[in-house]
Short mmCIF file of C-alpha atoms in Angstrom, two decimals:
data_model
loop_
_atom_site.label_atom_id
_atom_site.label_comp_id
_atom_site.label_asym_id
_atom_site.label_seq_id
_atom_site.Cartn_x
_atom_site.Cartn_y
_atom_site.Cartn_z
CA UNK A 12 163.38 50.02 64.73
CA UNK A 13 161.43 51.03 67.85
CA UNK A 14 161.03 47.91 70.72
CA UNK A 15 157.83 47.85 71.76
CA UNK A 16 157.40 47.72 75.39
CA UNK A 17 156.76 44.94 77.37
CA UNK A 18 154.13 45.07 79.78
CA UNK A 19 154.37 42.58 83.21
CA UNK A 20 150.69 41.13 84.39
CA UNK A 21 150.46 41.37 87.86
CA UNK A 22 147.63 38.93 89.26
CA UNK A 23 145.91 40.99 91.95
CA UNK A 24 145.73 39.04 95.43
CA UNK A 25 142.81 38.48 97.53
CA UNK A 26 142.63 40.95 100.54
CA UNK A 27 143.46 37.89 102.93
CA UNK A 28 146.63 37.25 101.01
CA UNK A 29 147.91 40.41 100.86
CA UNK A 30 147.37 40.66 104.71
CA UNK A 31 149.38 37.33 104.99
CA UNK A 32 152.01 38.80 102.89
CA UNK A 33 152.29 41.74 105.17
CA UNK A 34 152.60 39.30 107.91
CA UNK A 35 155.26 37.50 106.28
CA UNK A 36 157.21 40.62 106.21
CA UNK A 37 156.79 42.21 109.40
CA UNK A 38 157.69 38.17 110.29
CA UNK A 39 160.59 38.94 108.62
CA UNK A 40 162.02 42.04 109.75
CA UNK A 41 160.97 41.15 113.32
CA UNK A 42 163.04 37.89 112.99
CA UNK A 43 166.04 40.44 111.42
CA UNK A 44 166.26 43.12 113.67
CA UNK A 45 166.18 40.37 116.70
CA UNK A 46 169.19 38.70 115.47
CA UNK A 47 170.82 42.51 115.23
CA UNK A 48 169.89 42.84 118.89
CA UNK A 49 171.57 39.80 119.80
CA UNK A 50 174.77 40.79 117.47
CA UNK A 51 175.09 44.32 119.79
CA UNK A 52 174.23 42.93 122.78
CA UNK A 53 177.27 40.58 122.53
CA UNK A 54 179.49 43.19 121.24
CA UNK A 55 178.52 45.91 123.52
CA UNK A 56 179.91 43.16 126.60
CA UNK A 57 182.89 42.21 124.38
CA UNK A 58 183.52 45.81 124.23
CA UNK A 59 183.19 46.36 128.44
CA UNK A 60 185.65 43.74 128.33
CA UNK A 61 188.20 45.27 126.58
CA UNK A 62 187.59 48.72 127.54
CA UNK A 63 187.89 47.17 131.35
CA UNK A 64 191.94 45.96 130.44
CA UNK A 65 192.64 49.12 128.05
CA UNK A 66 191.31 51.29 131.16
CA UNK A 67 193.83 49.62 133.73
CA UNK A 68 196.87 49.59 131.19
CA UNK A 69 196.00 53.28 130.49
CA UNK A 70 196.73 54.47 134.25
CA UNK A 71 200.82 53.40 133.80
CA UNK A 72 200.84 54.92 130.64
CA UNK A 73 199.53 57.86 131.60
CA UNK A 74 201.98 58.33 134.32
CA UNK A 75 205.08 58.03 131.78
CA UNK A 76 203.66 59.89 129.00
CA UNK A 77 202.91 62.87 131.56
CA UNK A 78 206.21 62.89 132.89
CA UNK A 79 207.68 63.05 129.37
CA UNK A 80 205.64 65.84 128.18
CA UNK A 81 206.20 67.67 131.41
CA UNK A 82 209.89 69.19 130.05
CA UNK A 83 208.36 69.94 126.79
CA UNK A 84 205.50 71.85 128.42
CA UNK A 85 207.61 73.83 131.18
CA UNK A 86 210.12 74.96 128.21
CA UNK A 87 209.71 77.41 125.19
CA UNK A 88 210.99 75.91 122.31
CA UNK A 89 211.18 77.09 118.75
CA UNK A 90 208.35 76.21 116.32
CA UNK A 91 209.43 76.36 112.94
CA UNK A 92 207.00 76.13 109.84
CA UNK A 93 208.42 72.10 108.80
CA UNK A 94 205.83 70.50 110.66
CA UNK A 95 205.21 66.89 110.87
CA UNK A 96 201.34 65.94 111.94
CA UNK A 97 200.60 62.04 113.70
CA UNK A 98 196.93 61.20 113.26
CA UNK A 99 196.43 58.07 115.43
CA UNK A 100 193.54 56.04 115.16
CA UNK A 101 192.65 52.47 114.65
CA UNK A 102 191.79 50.29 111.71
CA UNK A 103 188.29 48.81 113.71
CA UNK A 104 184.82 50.94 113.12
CA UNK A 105 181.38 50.90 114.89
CA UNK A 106 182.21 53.02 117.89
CA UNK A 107 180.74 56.38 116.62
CA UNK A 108 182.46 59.39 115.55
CA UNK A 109 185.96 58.83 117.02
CA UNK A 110 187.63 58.49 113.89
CA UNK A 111 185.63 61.43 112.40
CA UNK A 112 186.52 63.29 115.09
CA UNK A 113 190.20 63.10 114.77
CA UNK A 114 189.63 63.42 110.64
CA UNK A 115 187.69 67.18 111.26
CA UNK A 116 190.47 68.30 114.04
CA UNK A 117 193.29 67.29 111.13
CA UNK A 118 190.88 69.21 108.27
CA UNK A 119 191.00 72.29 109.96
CA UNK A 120 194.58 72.60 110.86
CA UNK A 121 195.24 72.11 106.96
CA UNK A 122 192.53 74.72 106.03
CA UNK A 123 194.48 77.07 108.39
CA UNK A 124 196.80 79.40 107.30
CA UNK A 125 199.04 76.81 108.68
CA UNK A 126 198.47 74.37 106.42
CA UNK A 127 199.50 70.48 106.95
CA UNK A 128 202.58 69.35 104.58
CA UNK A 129 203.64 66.44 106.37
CA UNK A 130 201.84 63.87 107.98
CA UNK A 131 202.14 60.52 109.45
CA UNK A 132 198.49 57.68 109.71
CA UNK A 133 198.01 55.22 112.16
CA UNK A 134 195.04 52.87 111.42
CA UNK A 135 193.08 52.76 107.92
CA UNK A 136 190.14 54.44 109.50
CA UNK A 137 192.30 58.23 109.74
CA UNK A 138 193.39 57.23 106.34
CA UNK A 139 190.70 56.56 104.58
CA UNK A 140 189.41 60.09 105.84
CA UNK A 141 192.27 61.78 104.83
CA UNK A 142 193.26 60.26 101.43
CA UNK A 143 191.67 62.26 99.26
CA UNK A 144 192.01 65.84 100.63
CA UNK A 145 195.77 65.30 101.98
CA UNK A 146 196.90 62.12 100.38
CA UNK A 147 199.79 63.59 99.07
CA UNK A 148 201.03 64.79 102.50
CA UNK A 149 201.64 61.19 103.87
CA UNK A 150 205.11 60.33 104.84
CA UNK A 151 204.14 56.96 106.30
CA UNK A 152 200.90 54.56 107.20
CA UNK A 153 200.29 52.49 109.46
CA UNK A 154 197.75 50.03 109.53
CA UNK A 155 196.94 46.20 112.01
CA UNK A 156 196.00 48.91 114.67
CA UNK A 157 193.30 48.07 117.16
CA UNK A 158 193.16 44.57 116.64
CA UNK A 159 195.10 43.99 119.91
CA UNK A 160 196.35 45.75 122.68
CA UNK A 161 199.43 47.94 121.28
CA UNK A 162 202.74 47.52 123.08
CA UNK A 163 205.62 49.48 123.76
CA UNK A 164 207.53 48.37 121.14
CA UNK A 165 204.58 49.27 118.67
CA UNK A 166 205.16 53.39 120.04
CA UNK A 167 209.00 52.29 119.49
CA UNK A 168 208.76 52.05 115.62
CA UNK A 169 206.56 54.74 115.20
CA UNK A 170 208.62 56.95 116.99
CA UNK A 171 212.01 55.95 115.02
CA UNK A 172 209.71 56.73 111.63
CA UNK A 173 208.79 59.97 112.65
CA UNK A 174 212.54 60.82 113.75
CA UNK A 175 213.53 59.28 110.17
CA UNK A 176 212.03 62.67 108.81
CA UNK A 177 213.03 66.35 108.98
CA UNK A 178 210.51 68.52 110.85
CA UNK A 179 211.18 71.77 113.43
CA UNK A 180 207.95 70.05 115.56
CA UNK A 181 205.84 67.16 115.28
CA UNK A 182 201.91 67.38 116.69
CA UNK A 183 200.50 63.78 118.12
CA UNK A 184 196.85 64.32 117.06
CA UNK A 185 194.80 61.57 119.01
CA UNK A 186 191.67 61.07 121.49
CA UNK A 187 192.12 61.90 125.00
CA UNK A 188 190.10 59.52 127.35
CA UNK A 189 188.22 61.84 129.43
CA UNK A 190 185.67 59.07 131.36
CA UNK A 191 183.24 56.58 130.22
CA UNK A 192 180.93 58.39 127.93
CA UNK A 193 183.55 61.41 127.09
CA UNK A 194 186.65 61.54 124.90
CA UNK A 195 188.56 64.69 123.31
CA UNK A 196 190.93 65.24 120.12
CA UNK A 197 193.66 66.34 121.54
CA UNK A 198 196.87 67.51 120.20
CA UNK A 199 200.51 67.17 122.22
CA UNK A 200 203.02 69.22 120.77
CA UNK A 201 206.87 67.84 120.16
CA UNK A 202 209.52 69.69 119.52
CA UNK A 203 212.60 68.54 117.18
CA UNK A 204 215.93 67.18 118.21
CA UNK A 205 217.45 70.42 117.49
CA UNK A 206 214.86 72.90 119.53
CA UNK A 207 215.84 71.16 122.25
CA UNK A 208 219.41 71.53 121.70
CA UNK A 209 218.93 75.15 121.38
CA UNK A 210 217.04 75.63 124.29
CA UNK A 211 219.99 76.97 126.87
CA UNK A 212 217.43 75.62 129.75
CA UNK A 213 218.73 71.99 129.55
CA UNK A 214 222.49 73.06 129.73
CA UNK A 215 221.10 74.96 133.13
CA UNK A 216 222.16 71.99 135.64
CA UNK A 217 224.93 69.42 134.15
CA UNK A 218 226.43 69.41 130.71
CA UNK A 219 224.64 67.00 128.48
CA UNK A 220 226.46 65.70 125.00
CA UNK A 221 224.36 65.70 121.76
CA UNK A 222 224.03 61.52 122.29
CA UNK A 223 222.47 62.28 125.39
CA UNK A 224 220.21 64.28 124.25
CA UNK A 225 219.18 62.23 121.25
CA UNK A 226 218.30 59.25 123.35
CA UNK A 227 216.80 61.22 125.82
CA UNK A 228 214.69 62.45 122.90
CA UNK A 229 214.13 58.78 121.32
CA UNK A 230 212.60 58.00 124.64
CA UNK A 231 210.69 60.39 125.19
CA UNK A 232 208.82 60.53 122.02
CA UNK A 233 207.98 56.90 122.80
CA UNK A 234 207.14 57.28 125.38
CA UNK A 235 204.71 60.34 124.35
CA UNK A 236 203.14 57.79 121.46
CA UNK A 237 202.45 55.28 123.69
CA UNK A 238 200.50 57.18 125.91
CA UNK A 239 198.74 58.26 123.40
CA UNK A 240 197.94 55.20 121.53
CA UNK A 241 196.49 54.00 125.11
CA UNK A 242 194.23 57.03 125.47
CA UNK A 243 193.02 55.99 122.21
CA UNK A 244 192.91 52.50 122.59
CA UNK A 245 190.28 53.22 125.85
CA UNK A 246 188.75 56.24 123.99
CA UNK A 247 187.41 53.76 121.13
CA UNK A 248 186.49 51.13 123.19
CA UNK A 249 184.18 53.14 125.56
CA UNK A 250 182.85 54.97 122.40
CA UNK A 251 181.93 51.04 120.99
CA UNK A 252 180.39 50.55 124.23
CA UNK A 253 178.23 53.22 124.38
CA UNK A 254 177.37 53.01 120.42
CA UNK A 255 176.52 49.17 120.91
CA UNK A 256 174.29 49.81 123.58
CA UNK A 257 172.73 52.43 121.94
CA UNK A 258 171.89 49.79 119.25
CA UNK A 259 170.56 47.42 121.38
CA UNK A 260 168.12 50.07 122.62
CA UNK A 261 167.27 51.23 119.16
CA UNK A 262 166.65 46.89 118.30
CA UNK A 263 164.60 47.02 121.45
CA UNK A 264 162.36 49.88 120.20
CA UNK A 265 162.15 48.64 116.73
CA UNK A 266 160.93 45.45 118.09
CA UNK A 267 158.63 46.66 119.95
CA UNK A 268 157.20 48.87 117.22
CA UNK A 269 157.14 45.92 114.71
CA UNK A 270 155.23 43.56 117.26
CA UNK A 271 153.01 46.20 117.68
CA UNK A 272 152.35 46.47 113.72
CA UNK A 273 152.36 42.31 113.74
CA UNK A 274 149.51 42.28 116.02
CA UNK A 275 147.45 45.09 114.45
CA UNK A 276 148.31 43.54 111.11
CA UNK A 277 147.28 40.09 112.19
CA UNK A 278 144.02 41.35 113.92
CA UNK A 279 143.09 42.72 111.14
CA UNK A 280 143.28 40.08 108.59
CA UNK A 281 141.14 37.90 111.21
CA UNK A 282 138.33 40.55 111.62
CA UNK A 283 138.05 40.75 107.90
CA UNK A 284 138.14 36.91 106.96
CA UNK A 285 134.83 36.76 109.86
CA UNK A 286 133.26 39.52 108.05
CA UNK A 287 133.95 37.79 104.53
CA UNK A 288 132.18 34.28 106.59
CA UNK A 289 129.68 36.27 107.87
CA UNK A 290 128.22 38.02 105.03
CA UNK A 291 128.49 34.48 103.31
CA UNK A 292 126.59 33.10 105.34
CA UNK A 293 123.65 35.88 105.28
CA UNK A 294 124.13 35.60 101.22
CA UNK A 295 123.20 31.94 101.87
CA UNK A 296 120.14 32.58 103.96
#
């Protein structure tokens, strides 16, 4: 049996009412988007202040994590096909594209020819990017990233979970602090414990024992992760910075826009309730 439908009477307004209704909204949005301003504004100087400490505790990182990488850079070491992949990133959003950033440079190593079978997340934001196209490739995750400063000990048991697995090399994929308004995905090859124990470069000046070497390896990879979870630690907070204050200038404009409608709106309805008295009082006459 067919339902005959129902049919809603709408009562039409006068035209002063529907110009106070308009008023009430642009009342409303202007009231919104203020409040939004005022959100940005205080994030975009919560964010200076962080970026100010993660800027200052990048400089001593920076020093170690070059120094580390300077043996693996000044050597040849063999790069066999078991690859391991870090994506670091953070579990915190609203600082533009940084996540995305390191998500595209991960995609296209894993639509190479050299595809990505291993891999290794730190923060939810990298993994929820990755999930669904290399889900199956993830050896570990790591999330609580971002929400404070990370500490040595933090680069300490990432490093012991990516020496927990087989690989020939291991790629640090992360964002490389370049100044305020500039960051870069960068990737810092690592080679395995047993590249370097092939390479006959480290045998050149003293003998050095297979423990040796495997704390000298332990180390350095910390070392190497630490550094880079401070590059990306200052990378994310100038990219906040920058995306909050582009916020508050977009709130700014907005407002300024919406007054602008508010006034016209509101001049309007006035010049048409005189008219209406007006032409009442000539009926009258």
């Amino acid at each position: 049996m067919a339902v005959p439908m129902l049919r809603t009477s709408v009562m039409l307004m006068p035209g002063s009412a529907r110009g106070m209704a308009t008023l009430k909204d642009i009342e409303t949005r202007l009231k919104s988007v203020k409040n939004i301003r005022k959100i940005t504004s205080s994030m975009k100087m919560v964010s200076a202040a962080k970026f100010s400490r993660a800027e200052r505790a990048l400089k001593p990182a920076r020093v170690y994590g070059t120094g580390a990488a300077s043996l693996y850079e000044k050597n040849e070491f063999e790069q066999g096909s078991d690859r391991i992949v870090v994506a670091i990133s953070s579990d915190r959003g609203l600082c533009g594209g940084i996540h995305s950033g390191i998500g595209r440079h991960i995609k296209a190593l894993q639509a190479s020819d050299d595809a990505v079978k291993k891999s290794i997340i730190i923060g939810d934001k990298a993994k929820a990017i990755l999930v669904k196209t290399m889900g199956d490739t993830f050896l570990a995750t790591f999330n609580n990233v971002g929400k404070k400063p990370s500490s040595f000990s933090d680069a300490l048991d990432i490093a012991e979970e990516i020496l927990s697995h087989d690989f020939d090399s291991a790629d640090i994929i992360y964002n490389n602090f370049v100044n305020v308004v500039s960051y870069k995905a960068t990737t810092k090859p690592v080679p395995s414990l047993a590249a370097v124990e092939a390479n006959e470069a480290i045998y050149l000046y003293d003998e050095v024992d297979s423990e040796v070497l495997r704390c000298y390896q332990e180390f350095t990879l910390a070392n190497l992760v630490h550094h880079s979870l401070k590059e990306q630690e200052a990378s994310e907070q100038s990219s906040r910075m920058n995306a909050m204050e582009n916020a508050t200038r977009n709130a700014g404009d907005m407002i300024d826009s919406l007054t602008l409608q508010y006034n016209r709106t509101r001049q309007a309805v006035i010049t048409r309730e005189l008219i209406e008295i007006i032409s009442g009082a000539n009926a009258l006459e």
